[in-house]
XYZ file of C-alpha atoms in Angstrom:
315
model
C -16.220 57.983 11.388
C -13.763 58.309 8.461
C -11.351 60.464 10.392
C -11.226 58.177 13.383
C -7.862 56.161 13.914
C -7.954 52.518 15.104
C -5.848 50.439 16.508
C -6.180 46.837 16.768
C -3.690 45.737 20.026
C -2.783 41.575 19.923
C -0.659 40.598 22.652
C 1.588 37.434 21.065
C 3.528 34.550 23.104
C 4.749 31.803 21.034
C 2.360 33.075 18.410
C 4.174 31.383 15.449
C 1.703 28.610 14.271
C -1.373 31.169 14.379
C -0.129 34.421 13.724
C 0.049 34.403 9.713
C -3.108 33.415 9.647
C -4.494 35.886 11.958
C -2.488 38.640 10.521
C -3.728 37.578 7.205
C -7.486 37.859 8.752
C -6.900 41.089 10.379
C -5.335 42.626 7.561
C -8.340 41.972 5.432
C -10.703 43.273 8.205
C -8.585 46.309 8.245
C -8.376 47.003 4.340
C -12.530 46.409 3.841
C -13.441 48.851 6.966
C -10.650 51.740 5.253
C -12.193 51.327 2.170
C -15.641 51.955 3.273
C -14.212 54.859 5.233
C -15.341 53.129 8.678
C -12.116 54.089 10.096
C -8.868 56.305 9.184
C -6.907 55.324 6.532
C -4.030 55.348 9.363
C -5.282 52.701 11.281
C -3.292 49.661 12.242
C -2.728 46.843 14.026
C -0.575 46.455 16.491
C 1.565 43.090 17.946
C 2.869 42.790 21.172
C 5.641 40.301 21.407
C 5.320 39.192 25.243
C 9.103 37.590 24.942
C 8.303 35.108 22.865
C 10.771 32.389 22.851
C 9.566 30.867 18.749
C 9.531 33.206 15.816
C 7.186 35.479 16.736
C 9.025 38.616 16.212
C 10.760 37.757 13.351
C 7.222 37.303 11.836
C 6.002 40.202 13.043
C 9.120 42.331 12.047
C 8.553 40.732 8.763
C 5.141 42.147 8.470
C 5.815 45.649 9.651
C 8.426 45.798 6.398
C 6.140 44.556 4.159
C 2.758 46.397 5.309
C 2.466 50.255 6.292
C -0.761 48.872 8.658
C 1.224 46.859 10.702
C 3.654 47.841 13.819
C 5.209 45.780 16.024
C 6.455 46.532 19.806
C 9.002 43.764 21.449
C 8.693 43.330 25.262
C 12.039 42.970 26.941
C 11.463 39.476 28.349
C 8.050 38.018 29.407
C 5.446 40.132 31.347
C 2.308 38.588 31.404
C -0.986 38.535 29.339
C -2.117 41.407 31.516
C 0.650 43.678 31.462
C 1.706 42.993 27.650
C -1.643 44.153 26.533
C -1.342 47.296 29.053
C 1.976 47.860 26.866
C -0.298 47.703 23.508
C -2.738 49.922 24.852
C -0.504 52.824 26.718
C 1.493 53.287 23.144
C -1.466 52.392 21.247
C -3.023 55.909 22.791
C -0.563 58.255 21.529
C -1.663 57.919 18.000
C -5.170 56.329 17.838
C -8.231 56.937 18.493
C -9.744 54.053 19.699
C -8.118 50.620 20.486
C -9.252 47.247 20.353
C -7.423 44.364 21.968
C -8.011 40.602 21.019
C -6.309 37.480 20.928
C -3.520 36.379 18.894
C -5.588 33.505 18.095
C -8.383 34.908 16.792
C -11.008 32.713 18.547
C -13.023 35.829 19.178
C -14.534 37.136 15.802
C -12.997 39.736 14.341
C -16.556 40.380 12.101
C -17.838 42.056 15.851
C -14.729 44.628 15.197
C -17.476 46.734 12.472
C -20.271 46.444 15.344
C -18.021 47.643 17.739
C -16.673 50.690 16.040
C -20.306 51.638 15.212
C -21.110 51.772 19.016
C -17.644 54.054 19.530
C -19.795 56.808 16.931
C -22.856 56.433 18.397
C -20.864 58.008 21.642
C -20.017 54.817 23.539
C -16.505 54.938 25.124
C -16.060 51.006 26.068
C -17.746 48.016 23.911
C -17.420 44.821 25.326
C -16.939 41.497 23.355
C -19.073 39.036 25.343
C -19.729 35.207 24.160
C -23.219 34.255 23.351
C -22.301 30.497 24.697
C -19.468 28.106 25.595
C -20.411 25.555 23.223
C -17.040 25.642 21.887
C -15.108 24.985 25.178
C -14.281 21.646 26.452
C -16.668 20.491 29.473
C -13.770 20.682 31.996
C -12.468 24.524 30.381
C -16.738 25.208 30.179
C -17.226 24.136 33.913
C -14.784 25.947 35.226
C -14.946 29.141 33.357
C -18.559 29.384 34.980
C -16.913 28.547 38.479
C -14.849 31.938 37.741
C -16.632 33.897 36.963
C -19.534 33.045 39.760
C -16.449 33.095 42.380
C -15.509 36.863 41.352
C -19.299 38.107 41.367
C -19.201 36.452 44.907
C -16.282 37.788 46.366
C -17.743 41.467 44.974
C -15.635 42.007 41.936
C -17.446 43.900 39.002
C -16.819 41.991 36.219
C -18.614 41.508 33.062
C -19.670 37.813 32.422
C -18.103 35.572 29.913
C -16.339 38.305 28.366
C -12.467 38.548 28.473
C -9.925 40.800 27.331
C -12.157 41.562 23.541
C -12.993 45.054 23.611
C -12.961 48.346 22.374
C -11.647 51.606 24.522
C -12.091 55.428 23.531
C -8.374 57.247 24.214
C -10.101 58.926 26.832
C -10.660 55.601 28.285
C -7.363 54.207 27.971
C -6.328 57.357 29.195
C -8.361 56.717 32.101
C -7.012 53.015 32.845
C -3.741 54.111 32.255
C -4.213 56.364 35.652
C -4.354 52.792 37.278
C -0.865 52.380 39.010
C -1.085 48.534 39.992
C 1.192 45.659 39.138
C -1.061 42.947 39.544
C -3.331 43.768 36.284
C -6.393 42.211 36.309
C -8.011 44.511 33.391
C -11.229 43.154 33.464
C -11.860 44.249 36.625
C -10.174 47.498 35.788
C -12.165 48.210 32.915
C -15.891 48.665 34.479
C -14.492 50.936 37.590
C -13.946 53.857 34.349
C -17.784 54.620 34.613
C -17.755 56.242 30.885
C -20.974 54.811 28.551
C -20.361 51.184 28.048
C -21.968 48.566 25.472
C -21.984 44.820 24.198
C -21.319 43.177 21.250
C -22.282 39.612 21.191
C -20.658 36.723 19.421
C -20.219 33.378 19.022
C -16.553 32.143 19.845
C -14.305 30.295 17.080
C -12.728 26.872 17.599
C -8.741 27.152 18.424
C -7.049 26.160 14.515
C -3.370 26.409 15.772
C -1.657 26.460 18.957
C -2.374 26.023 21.839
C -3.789 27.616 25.298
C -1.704 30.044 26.877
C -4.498 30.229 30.164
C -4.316 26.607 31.676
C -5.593 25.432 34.509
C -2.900 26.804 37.378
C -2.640 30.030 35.339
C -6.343 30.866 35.728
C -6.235 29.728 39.271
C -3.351 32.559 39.607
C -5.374 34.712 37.837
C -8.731 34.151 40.036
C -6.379 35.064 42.893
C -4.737 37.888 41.263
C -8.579 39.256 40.527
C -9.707 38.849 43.850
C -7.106 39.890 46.364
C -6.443 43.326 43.520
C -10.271 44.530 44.138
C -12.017 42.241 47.385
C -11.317 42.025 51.041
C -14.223 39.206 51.288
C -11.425 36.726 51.486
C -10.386 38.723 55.031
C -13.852 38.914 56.110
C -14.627 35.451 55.686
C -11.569 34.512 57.882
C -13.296 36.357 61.116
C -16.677 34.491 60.229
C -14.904 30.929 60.099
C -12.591 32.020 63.831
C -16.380 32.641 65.178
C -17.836 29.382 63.938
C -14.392 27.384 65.659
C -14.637 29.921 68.434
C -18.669 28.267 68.343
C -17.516 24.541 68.221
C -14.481 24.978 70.924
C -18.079 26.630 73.227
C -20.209 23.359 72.328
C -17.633 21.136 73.013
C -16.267 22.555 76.157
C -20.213 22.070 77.168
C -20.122 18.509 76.650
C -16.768 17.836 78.343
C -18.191 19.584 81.428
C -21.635 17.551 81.178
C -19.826 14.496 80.848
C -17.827 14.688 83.367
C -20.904 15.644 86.077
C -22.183 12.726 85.049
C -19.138 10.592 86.055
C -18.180 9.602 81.930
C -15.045 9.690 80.351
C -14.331 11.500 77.806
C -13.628 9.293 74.767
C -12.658 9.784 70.893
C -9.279 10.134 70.267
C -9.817 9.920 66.509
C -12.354 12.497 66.643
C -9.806 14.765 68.639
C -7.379 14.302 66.058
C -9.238 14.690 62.939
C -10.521 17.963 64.577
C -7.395 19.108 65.569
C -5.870 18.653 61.659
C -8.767 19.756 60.248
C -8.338 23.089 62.043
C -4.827 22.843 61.522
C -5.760 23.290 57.821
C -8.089 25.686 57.946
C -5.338 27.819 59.840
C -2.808 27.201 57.029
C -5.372 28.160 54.686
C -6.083 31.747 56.295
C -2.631 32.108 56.752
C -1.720 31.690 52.906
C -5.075 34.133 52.240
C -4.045 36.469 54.242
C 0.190 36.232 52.839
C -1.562 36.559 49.424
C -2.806 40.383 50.584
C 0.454 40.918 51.921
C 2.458 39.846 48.564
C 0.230 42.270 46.774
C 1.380 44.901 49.330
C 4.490 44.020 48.853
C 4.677 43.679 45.093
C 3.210 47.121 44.458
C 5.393 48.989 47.369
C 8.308 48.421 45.366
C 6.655 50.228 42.451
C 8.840 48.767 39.596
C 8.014 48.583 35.933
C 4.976 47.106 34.854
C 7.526 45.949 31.335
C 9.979 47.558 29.344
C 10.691 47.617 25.520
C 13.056 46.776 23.040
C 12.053 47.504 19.920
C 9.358 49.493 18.329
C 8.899 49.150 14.939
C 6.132 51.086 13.176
């Protein structure tokens, strides 16, 4: 609708090498859809500086002088992925209609942006971005991804496959998410507990041009654990099931201690006894840590500090 306000959120961290490019992109988007009145003429985009450390703000500073479509919002230090696009989208809401949030990068195609808006009028209140394939992903970063996202759907978190953080939110939606009080954000398994009308857009992701990934390996692993212990208690569960399969073993074996020794044998195996005694030794340390991850989550959000704060807002 002509009347409707959008704004595009980009959460930046050491953004300099890609972001003129992707401003340029976005920027063009913007113009076309004004002109054929697919959005507001008050639309924007909007750049989250997650503390960058390069010239990221100064670029984007740069851009909100030169370009009324253009705002910029500067994190007071570095927050996370999670929590700087939370920023984007709880000021985003004040004065917008809609919001979509994408990468700085650009990998996911901005061309699904006109699809996605269509959906919001046809009465949709959350579109999803969701790759058509991985064809574009190394084998290791392809393998893995699919290991992700099969480990949430097993541990019963709600998550929408191979999509990310590309979508598009009413206000009333953000509205909605914004009602969600945790620190450990893991929005995209936030997102589908809002229960308003929902749709896809598929796509075909971009090659990276510039950069490089701000999600490697021990970040996603955080993240995987971040997902899980924020909406699952499987992890907890599973601990009782593996006590009553040692609590089985210890049973079988005591069994065939007291066998053998009605028969007159000695018991033999010492480096049997000890490779059973660290592999449950491990297994222990490994509950332990599962269950100290639930516990740092209690403890994180008890304290019930500041998901970020801002330093500049420039619009």
């Amino acid at each position: 609708m002509e009347n409707s306000i959008l704004a595009i959120v980009v959460p930046c961290f050491n953004e300099e090498e890609s972001l003129p490019k992707s401003n340029e992109r976005l920027l063009g988007l913007l113009d076309s859809m004004i002109l054929e009145r697919q959005v507001s003429n008050e639309s924007y985009i909007l750049y989250v500086d997650d503390g960058s450390r390069d010239r990221t703000w100064q670029l984007i500073a740069g851009y909100c002088q030169t370009d009324a479509h253009v705002r910029g919002l500067k994190l007071a230090g570095n927050v996370g992925h999670q929590n700087a696009l939370m920023a984007g989208l709880e000021t985003a809401r004040e004065d917008s209609d809609m919001t979509i949030s994408i990468d700085a990068d650009l990998q996911d195609d901005i061309h699904s942006i006109p699809e996605m808006v269509k959906k919001y009028d046809d009465g949709c209140d959350i579109v999803y971005g969701v790759r058509r394939k991985r064809t574009t992903d190394t084998f290791f970063k392809r393998t893995t991804a699919q290991m992700f996202y099969k480990f949430m759907s097993g541990m019963g978190v709600k998550s929408v496959y191979n999509h990310a953080d590309f979508r598009l939110m009413s206000r009333r939606a953000v509205n909605a998410l914004c009602q969600y009080e945790e620190r450990n954000l893991f929005l995209r398994g936030l997102v589908p507990l809002l229960g308003y009308k929902t749709d896809s857009v598929y796509y075909d992701r971009l090659e990276r041009e510039s950069g490089e990934s701000k999600y490697p390996l021990s970040k996603m692993l955080s993240f995987a654990i971040d997902g899980v212990t924020s909406f699952s208690v499987k992890p907890l569960r599973l601990i009782f099931d593996l006590g009553l399969i040692f609590l089985l073993i210890s049973l079988i074996i005591l069994v065939y201690v007291i066998v053998a020794l009605c028969r007159g044998n000695g018991v033999q195996g010492w480096a049997s006894l000890m490779l059973s005694i660290w592999f449950v030794g491990g297994c222990v340390l490994i509950c332990l840590s599962i269950i100290a991850a639930y516990i740092g989550r209690i403890y994180t959000e008890g304290k019930h500090r500041p998901r970020y704060n801002i330093e500049k807002y420039m619009k």
